[in-house]
Short mmCIF file of C-alpha atoms in Angstrom, two decimals:
data_model
loop_
_atom_site.label_atom_id
_atom_site.label_comp_id
_atom_site.label_asym_id
_atom_site.label_seq_id
_atom_site.Cartn_x
_atom_site.Cartn_y
_atom_site.Cartn_z
CA UNK A 990 40.68 -24.63 -43.76
CA UNK A 991 41.79 -26.68 -40.75
CA UNK A 992 41.82 -28.26 -37.24
CA UNK A 993 44.89 -27.66 -34.86
CA UNK A 994 45.82 -30.45 -32.45
CA UNK A 995 48.32 -30.27 -29.40
CA UNK A 996 48.90 -33.51 -27.82
CA UNK A 997 51.17 -33.48 -24.82
CA UNK A 998 53.17 -30.74 -25.66
CA UNK A 999 55.81 -29.12 -23.81
CA UNK A 1000 58.18 -26.27 -23.86
CA UNK A 1001 61.21 -26.82 -21.70
CA UNK A 1002 64.26 -24.37 -21.47
CA UNK A 1003 67.70 -24.78 -20.55
CA UNK A 1004 68.31 -25.41 -16.80
CA UNK A 1005 65.14 -27.40 -16.81
CA UNK A 1006 62.99 -24.40 -16.69
CA UNK A 1007 59.84 -25.48 -18.11
CA UNK A 1008 57.27 -22.74 -19.77
CA UNK A 1009 54.44 -24.93 -20.94
CA UNK A 1010 53.50 -28.50 -19.74
CA UNK A 1011 51.44 -30.85 -20.84
CA UNK A 1012 49.22 -28.86 -22.92
CA UNK A 1013 46.17 -31.09 -24.76
CA UNK A 1014 44.07 -28.80 -26.99
CA UNK A 1015 42.03 -29.59 -30.03
CA UNK A 1016 40.84 -26.43 -32.13
CA UNK A 1017 38.47 -27.25 -34.51
CA UNK A 1018 37.96 -25.91 -37.82
CA UNK A 1019 36.62 -22.58 -38.38
CA UNK A 1020 36.66 -22.13 -34.39
CA UNK A 1021 37.89 -19.18 -32.70
CA UNK A 1022 40.12 -19.92 -29.73
CA UNK A 1023 41.01 -17.55 -27.07
CA UNK A 1024 44.16 -18.62 -25.06
CA UNK A 1025 44.44 -16.61 -21.67
CA UNK A 1026 45.84 -15.58 -18.63
CA UNK A 1027 48.82 -13.50 -16.74
CA UNK A 1028 52.07 -12.50 -18.14
CA UNK A 1029 54.23 -15.60 -18.30
CA UNK A 1030 51.57 -18.08 -18.16
CA UNK A 1031 52.93 -19.76 -21.30
CA UNK A 1032 50.21 -18.73 -23.67
CA UNK A 1033 52.31 -16.74 -26.09
CA UNK A 1034 55.07 -19.62 -25.89
CA UNK A 1035 51.89 -21.96 -26.94
CA UNK A 1036 51.44 -19.77 -30.24
CA UNK A 1037 54.96 -19.70 -30.93
CA UNK A 1038 54.87 -23.32 -31.24
CA UNK A 1039 51.88 -23.41 -33.35
CA UNK A 1040 53.52 -20.96 -35.29
CA UNK A 1041 56.79 -22.32 -35.47
CA UNK A 1042 58.80 -19.86 -34.07
CA UNK A 1043 59.43 -21.86 -31.01
CA UNK A 1044 60.81 -25.34 -30.92
CA UNK A 1045 58.55 -28.22 -29.52
CA UNK A 1046 60.33 -29.68 -26.56
CA UNK A 1047 57.93 -32.98 -26.43
CA UNK A 1048 54.37 -33.81 -27.80
CA UNK A 1049 52.99 -33.58 -31.33
CA UNK A 1050 51.71 -30.44 -33.22
CA UNK A 1051 49.04 -31.28 -36.08
CA UNK A 1052 47.76 -28.80 -38.29
CA UNK A 1053 45.04 -30.54 -40.29
CA UNK A 1054 45.85 -34.49 -40.36
CA UNK A 1055 49.99 -33.20 -40.95
CA UNK A 1056 52.54 -33.54 -38.07
CA UNK A 1057 54.27 -30.08 -38.16
CA UNK A 1058 56.72 -30.41 -35.57
CA UNK A 1059 59.78 -30.05 -37.80
CA UNK A 1060 57.70 -28.23 -40.52
CA UNK A 1061 59.22 -24.74 -41.44
CA UNK A 1062 57.07 -21.96 -40.34
CA UNK A 1063 56.43 -20.84 -43.93
CA UNK A 1064 55.59 -24.07 -45.09
CA UNK A 1065 52.46 -24.53 -42.23
CA UNK A 1066 49.65 -22.71 -44.11
CA UNK A 1067 49.58 -20.41 -41.02
CA UNK A 1068 49.60 -16.18 -40.79
CA UNK A 1069 50.48 -14.45 -37.48
CA UNK A 1070 49.48 -11.10 -36.38
CA UNK A 1071 51.78 -9.52 -33.95
CA UNK A 1072 51.23 -7.16 -31.12
CA UNK A 1073 53.77 -4.62 -32.63
CA UNK A 1074 52.31 -4.63 -36.29
CA UNK A 1075 55.65 -5.55 -37.89
CA UNK A 1076 55.29 -3.33 -40.66
CA UNK A 1077 57.76 -2.17 -42.92
CA UNK A 1078 57.94 1.71 -42.56
CA UNK A 1079 59.41 2.35 -46.12
CA UNK A 1080 56.61 0.29 -47.80
CA UNK A 1081 53.15 1.60 -48.74
CA UNK A 1082 49.92 -0.11 -47.00
CA UNK A 1083 49.59 -1.98 -50.53
CA UNK A 1084 53.38 -3.02 -50.57
CA UNK A 1085 53.40 -4.29 -47.13
CA UNK A 1086 49.82 -6.54 -47.87
CA UNK A 1087 51.22 -7.45 -50.82
CA UNK A 1088 54.77 -8.24 -49.78
CA UNK A 1089 54.44 -11.99 -48.72
CA UNK A 1090 52.39 -12.88 -52.03
CA UNK A 1091 55.70 -11.46 -54.29
CA UNK A 1092 58.11 -13.30 -52.42
CA UNK A 1093 55.85 -16.47 -52.66
CA UNK A 1094 56.25 -15.09 -56.90
CA UNK A 1095 52.06 -14.63 -57.27
CA UNK A 1096 51.13 -13.21 -60.51
CA UNK A 1097 50.61 -9.21 -60.38
CA UNK A 1098 47.00 -9.35 -61.26
CA UNK A 1099 46.45 -12.02 -58.27
CA UNK A 1100 48.37 -9.92 -55.84
CA UNK A 1101 46.20 -6.69 -56.66
CA UNK A 1102 42.81 -8.79 -56.42
CA UNK A 1103 43.83 -10.20 -53.31
CA UNK A 1104 45.08 -6.94 -51.80
CA UNK A 1105 42.38 -4.68 -52.90
CA UNK A 1106 39.53 -7.45 -51.36
CA UNK A 1107 41.51 -7.56 -47.98
CA UNK A 1108 41.36 -3.49 -48.11
CA UNK A 1109 37.81 -3.27 -48.71
CA UNK A 1110 36.96 -5.80 -46.03
CA UNK A 1111 39.13 -3.69 -43.55
CA UNK A 1112 38.10 -0.43 -44.96
CA UNK A 1113 41.76 0.37 -45.85
CA UNK A 1114 41.11 1.22 -49.63
CA UNK A 1115 41.50 5.28 -49.03
CA UNK A 1116 44.98 4.19 -47.03
CA UNK A 1117 46.81 1.95 -49.60
CA UNK A 1118 49.25 4.42 -50.85
CA UNK A 1119 50.35 5.84 -47.52
CA UNK A 1120 53.32 4.86 -45.20
CA UNK A 1121 52.68 3.37 -41.95
CA UNK A 1122 53.76 6.26 -39.87
CA UNK A 1123 50.63 8.25 -41.52
CA UNK A 1124 48.51 5.89 -39.95
CA UNK A 1125 46.86 5.53 -36.22
CA UNK A 1126 47.08 2.57 -34.10
CA UNK A 1127 44.28 0.94 -35.04
CA UNK A 1128 44.96 1.43 -38.94
CA UNK A 1129 48.08 -0.13 -38.33
CA UNK A 1130 47.00 -3.21 -36.99
CA UNK A 1131 43.98 -3.25 -39.95
CA UNK A 1132 47.20 -3.49 -42.43
CA UNK A 1133 48.92 -6.18 -40.07
CA UNK A 1134 45.54 -8.17 -40.35
CA UNK A 1135 45.43 -7.26 -44.14
CA UNK A 1136 48.76 -8.68 -44.57
CA UNK A 1137 47.67 -11.77 -42.98
CA UNK A 1138 44.24 -12.20 -44.91
CA UNK A 1139 45.75 -12.10 -48.19
CA UNK A 1140 47.97 -15.13 -47.76
CA UNK A 1141 44.47 -17.10 -47.17
CA UNK A 1142 45.94 -19.43 -44.42
CA UNK A 1143 44.42 -22.30 -42.99
CA UNK A 1144 45.08 -21.13 -39.74
CA UNK A 1145 45.35 -17.33 -38.10
CA UNK A 1146 47.52 -16.39 -35.21
CA UNK A 1147 47.08 -13.12 -33.18
CA UNK A 1148 49.38 -12.63 -30.58
CA UNK A 1149 47.89 -9.91 -28.15
CA UNK A 1150 47.13 -7.82 -31.50
CA UNK A 1151 45.06 -5.03 -29.86
CA UNK A 1152 47.46 -4.32 -26.67
CA UNK A 1153 48.91 -1.30 -28.03
CA UNK A 1154 45.66 0.34 -28.38
CA UNK A 1155 43.90 2.96 -26.33
CA UNK A 1156 40.53 1.72 -24.86
CA UNK A 1157 38.11 3.02 -27.51
CA UNK A 1158 40.00 1.33 -29.80
CA UNK A 1159 40.25 -2.04 -28.53
CA UNK A 1160 36.40 -2.10 -28.48
CA UNK A 1161 36.18 -1.38 -31.95
CA UNK A 1162 38.93 -3.70 -33.21
CA UNK A 1163 37.60 -6.41 -31.17
CA UNK A 1164 34.33 -5.96 -33.11
CA UNK A 1165 36.05 -5.88 -36.23
CA UNK A 1166 38.07 -8.92 -35.38
CA UNK A 1167 34.46 -10.92 -34.73
CA UNK A 1168 33.36 -9.60 -38.21
CA UNK A 1169 36.46 -10.84 -39.88
CA UNK A 1170 36.08 -14.34 -38.31
CA UNK A 1171 32.35 -14.65 -39.62
CA UNK A 1172 33.34 -12.93 -43.19
CA UNK A 1173 36.59 -15.79 -43.45
CA UNK A 1174 35.23 -18.47 -41.35
CA UNK A 1175 38.92 -19.55 -40.98
CA UNK A 1176 40.52 -21.41 -37.73
CA UNK A 1177 42.01 -18.72 -35.38
CA UNK A 1178 43.88 -18.91 -32.25
CA UNK A 1179 44.41 -15.61 -30.16
CA UNK A 1180 46.32 -14.94 -27.37
CA UNK A 1181 45.60 -12.46 -24.95
CA UNK A 1182 46.18 -11.39 -21.12
CA UNK A 1183 42.82 -9.69 -21.13
CA UNK A 1184 39.95 -11.20 -20.02
CA UNK A 1185 37.14 -9.16 -21.79
CA UNK A 1186 39.06 -9.85 -24.83
CA UNK A 1187 38.83 -13.59 -24.03
CA UNK A 1188 35.22 -13.53 -23.15
CA UNK A 1189 33.89 -11.42 -26.06
CA UNK A 1190 35.70 -12.94 -28.84
CA UNK A 1191 36.02 -16.39 -28.15
CA UNK A 1192 33.84 -19.88 -28.92
CA UNK A 1193 36.01 -21.22 -26.44
CA UNK A 1194 38.67 -19.93 -23.83
CA UNK A 1195 41.76 -21.51 -22.36
CA UNK A 1196 42.58 -20.05 -19.13
CA UNK A 1197 46.21 -20.86 -18.63
CA UNK A 1198 48.63 -20.68 -15.47
CA UNK A 1199 52.19 -21.42 -15.26
CA UNK A 1200 52.32 -23.33 -18.74
CA UNK A 1201 49.25 -25.49 -17.87
CA UNK A 1202 46.05 -25.33 -18.94
CA UNK A 1203 43.40 -24.81 -16.26
CA UNK A 1204 40.25 -24.79 -17.92
CA UNK A 1205 38.87 -24.79 -21.70
CA UNK A 1206 35.27 -24.03 -22.22
CA UNK A 1207 32.73 -21.98 -23.67
CA UNK A 1208 32.89 -18.22 -22.13
CA UNK A 1209 29.91 -18.18 -20.36
CA UNK A 1210 30.82 -21.98 -18.86
CA UNK A 1211 34.02 -20.53 -17.66
CA UNK A 1212 32.31 -17.59 -16.09
CA UNK A 1213 29.54 -19.54 -14.37
CA UNK A 1214 31.23 -22.63 -13.69
CA UNK A 1215 35.26 -21.89 -12.74
CA UNK A 1216 36.94 -25.26 -12.94
CA UNK A 1217 39.19 -23.68 -10.02
CA UNK A 1218 40.06 -21.26 -7.22
CA UNK A 1219 42.61 -19.67 -10.00
CA UNK A 1220 40.00 -19.34 -12.80
CA UNK A 1221 37.36 -17.67 -10.49
CA UNK A 1222 39.69 -15.10 -9.27
CA UNK A 1223 41.11 -14.28 -12.87
CA UNK A 1224 38.01 -14.48 -14.95
CA UNK A 1225 35.40 -11.69 -14.04
CA UNK A 1226 35.36 -8.04 -13.52
CA UNK A 1227 35.27 -7.56 -10.55
CA UNK A 1228 36.13 -11.33 -10.11
CA UNK A 1229 34.53 -13.66 -7.72
CA UNK A 1230 34.25 -13.06 -3.96
CA UNK A 1231 36.04 -15.79 -2.18
CA UNK A 1232 35.70 -16.16 1.97
CA UNK A 1233 37.33 -18.68 3.81
CA UNK A 1234 35.63 -21.13 6.18
CA UNK A 1235 34.96 -25.04 6.74
CA UNK A 1236 31.74 -26.87 6.10
CA UNK A 1237 30.39 -28.19 9.23
CA UNK A 1238 31.10 -31.79 10.65
CA UNK A 1239 27.62 -32.96 11.31
CA UNK A 1240 26.25 -31.19 7.99
CA UNK A 1241 28.15 -30.56 4.96
CA UNK A 1242 25.66 -28.11 3.75
CA UNK A 1243 26.42 -25.68 6.70
CA UNK A 1244 29.17 -23.13 5.78
CA UNK A 1245 31.11 -21.79 8.80
CA UNK A 1246 32.97 -18.65 7.74
CA UNK A 1247 34.86 -16.33 9.69
CA UNK A 1248 32.09 -13.38 10.08
CA UNK A 1249 29.16 -15.50 8.92
CA UNK A 1250 27.17 -18.73 8.46
CA UNK A 1251 25.45 -20.14 5.58
CA UNK A 1252 23.20 -22.98 4.70
CA UNK A 1253 23.88 -24.12 1.31
CA UNK A 1254 21.09 -25.47 -1.44
CA UNK A 1255 20.38 -29.31 -1.10
CA UNK A 1256 21.18 -29.90 -4.97
CA UNK A 1257 24.97 -29.57 -3.43
CA UNK A 1258 24.70 -32.47 -1.01
CA UNK A 1259 26.29 -35.31 -2.50
CA UNK A 1260 29.12 -33.15 -4.00
CA UNK A 1261 30.00 -31.87 -0.93
CA UNK A 1262 29.36 -34.98 1.53
CA UNK A 1263 32.95 -35.95 1.28
CA UNK A 1264 34.32 -32.20 2.57
CA UNK A 1265 32.17 -32.52 5.78
CA UNK A 1266 34.61 -30.83 8.20
CA UNK A 1267 37.09 -29.58 5.72
CA UNK A 1268 38.58 -26.09 5.24
CA UNK A 1269 36.94 -24.44 2.08
CA UNK A 1270 36.43 -21.57 0.44
CA UNK A 1271 32.60 -19.96 -0.56
CA UNK A 1272 33.14 -18.07 -3.93
CA UNK A 1273 29.96 -16.11 -5.24
CA UNK A 1274 29.96 -13.50 -7.89
CA UNK A 1275 29.73 -9.44 -7.04
CA UNK A 1276 26.24 -9.64 -8.81
CA UNK A 1277 24.74 -12.59 -6.79
CA UNK A 1278 25.35 -10.70 -3.55
CA UNK A 1279 22.05 -8.69 -3.24
CA UNK A 1280 21.18 -5.29 -1.29
CA UNK A 1281 18.21 -5.86 1.50
CA UNK A 1282 14.96 -5.04 -0.59
CA UNK A 1283 16.58 -6.04 -4.12
CA UNK A 1284 16.96 -9.88 -2.77
CA UNK A 1285 15.02 -12.95 -4.57
CA UNK A 1286 11.87 -13.79 -3.40
CA UNK A 1287 12.21 -16.18 -0.33
CA UNK A 1288 15.82 -15.46 0.18
CA UNK A 1289 16.35 -15.47 3.90
CA UNK A 1290 20.08 -15.90 4.80
CA UNK A 1291 22.01 -12.43 5.04
CA UNK A 1292 25.16 -11.53 6.22
CA UNK A 1293 26.27 -8.15 7.40
CA UNK A 1294 28.51 -5.28 5.93
CA UNK A 1295 29.40 -1.77 5.92
CA UNK A 1296 30.17 0.48 2.73
CA UNK A 1297 33.72 1.61 2.81
CA UNK A 1298 34.33 2.75 -1.03
CA UNK A 1299 32.20 2.67 -4.22
CA UNK A 1300 32.93 2.59 -7.67
CA UNK A 1301 30.14 4.34 -10.03
CA UNK A 1302 30.20 2.78 -13.66
CA UNK A 1303 27.48 4.77 -15.38
CA UNK A 1304 24.16 2.26 -14.69
CA UNK A 1305 25.69 0.32 -11.97
CA UNK A 1306 28.09 0.92 -9.17
CA UNK A 1307 30.78 -1.86 -7.28
CA UNK A 1308 30.62 -1.40 -3.75
CA UNK A 1309 33.26 -2.42 -1.61
CA UNK A 1310 32.26 -4.03 1.80
CA UNK A 1311 33.75 -5.39 4.93
CA UNK A 1312 32.32 -7.50 7.56
CA UNK A 1313 35.05 -7.71 10.28
CA UNK A 1314 38.03 -9.35 8.65
CA UNK A 1315 36.31 -10.40 5.07
CA UNK A 1316 36.10 -7.93 2.30
CA UNK A 1317 34.01 -8.37 -0.77
CA UNK A 1318 32.39 -6.63 -3.65
CA UNK A 1319 28.58 -6.12 -4.67
CA UNK A 1320 27.52 -5.16 -8.06
CA UNK A 1321 24.39 -3.15 -7.57
CA UNK A 1322 22.18 -0.74 -9.51
CA UNK A 1323 23.49 2.89 -9.54
CA UNK A 1324 20.37 4.06 -8.64
CA UNK A 1325 20.80 2.64 -5.07
CA UNK A 1326 22.47 4.96 -3.06
CA UNK A 1327 23.91 3.01 0.07
CA UNK A 1328 25.44 4.95 2.65
CA UNK A 1329 29.20 4.93 3.53
CA UNK A 1330 27.97 4.90 7.10
CA UNK A 1331 25.59 2.42 8.93
CA UNK A 1332 25.27 -1.75 8.72
CA UNK A 1333 23.83 -3.15 5.05
CA UNK A 1334 22.39 -6.71 5.02
CA UNK A 1335 23.30 -8.63 1.95
CA UNK A 1336 21.58 -11.51 0.36
CA UNK A 1337 23.95 -13.93 -1.26
CA UNK A 1338 22.19 -16.17 -4.07
CA UNK A 1339 23.20 -19.27 -2.62
CA UNK A 1340 22.14 -21.42 -5.91
CA UNK A 1341 24.99 -19.60 -7.58
CA UNK A 1342 27.58 -20.09 -5.10
CA UNK A 1343 30.33 -22.26 -5.48
CA UNK A 1344 32.59 -24.29 -3.17
CA UNK A 1345 36.32 -24.82 -3.47
CA UNK A 1346 38.54 -27.40 -1.56
CA UNK A 1347 40.91 -24.90 0.58
CA UNK A 1348 43.57 -27.28 -0.28
CA UNK A 1349 43.73 -28.37 -4.26
CA UNK A 1350 41.67 -25.32 -4.94
CA UNK A 1351 39.19 -27.39 -7.11
CA UNK A 1352 35.85 -26.64 -7.22
CA UNK A 1353 33.55 -29.16 -5.63
CA UNK A 1354 30.33 -28.05 -6.80
CA UNK A 1355 30.81 -27.43 -10.38
CA UNK A 1356 28.39 -28.48 -12.73
CA UNK A 1357 27.10 -27.12 -15.82
CA UNK A 1358 23.87 -28.89 -15.51
#
């Protein structure tokens, strides 16, 4: 087993195109870390540099205590699982899983032992003689994982392995991946654009944008205490509501929006003092916007809104609300049946609100404590 350390890692392509910029990240031994972000954010490039499939332009990469910048991929003691499975179509499941061990000239008995153990772990025993074309997408992905497992590497790398599967299969495979990590107790680094995968799988998640790490934290901390406006918008389904406005010059706790005003809790005063009179964004999660009659005891501050659309999601619904030019979302119990006409009163849970600097996007009030 091994930890992975990236120190000041850059990837610069010809034409001075910087795909990854000054990435500093330490992945602990046996940790499951997920790199997440939109397309083009540099997450797959970062993973490919760890794998040795992309050269590192600047910086130092260590696996364990060994600097591996110039080490051949085959000598890095890693195994990678790709999005497209990359199985040999003319080989059986058994042969696909055994192939890398044959190349490394393992004894037949050892190969057979490892393949059958991996097949049992991944519930592939009855498919060992089949060719990939006779398997479902989920089964093919399990074969790809099995091929990595038999190598018993120090580090597993996953590059969007579930993106080709349907929604139901992705949920099932997420559970299998989490179970695999628990069984193997091996370092895993996983790339995805799907924030739900990131939140459900990672011990920590690394949110990236434009080749730069925006935040690295435990999933619930990223959700509850986003580092900046980008993370707040990207993490969460639906995302955080953000309202333009400013803090009053004579009272930094008074947020003045385009269509409403609220007085923020006293606990935020020291953080907001330097931003009195400045433009900010008021952020709050949809589940922290309560309908009248469902607000927390003692909640008095509210804003008005009209409902223009609702999405029913089984036990809850997402209400799409309007207040003048402001549009925002509210997550409420499905048994609440707000009307599409008439005015609603919405009570924000201000203790869980966030204030972002309008210029830098930084979360002024971020404080896990």
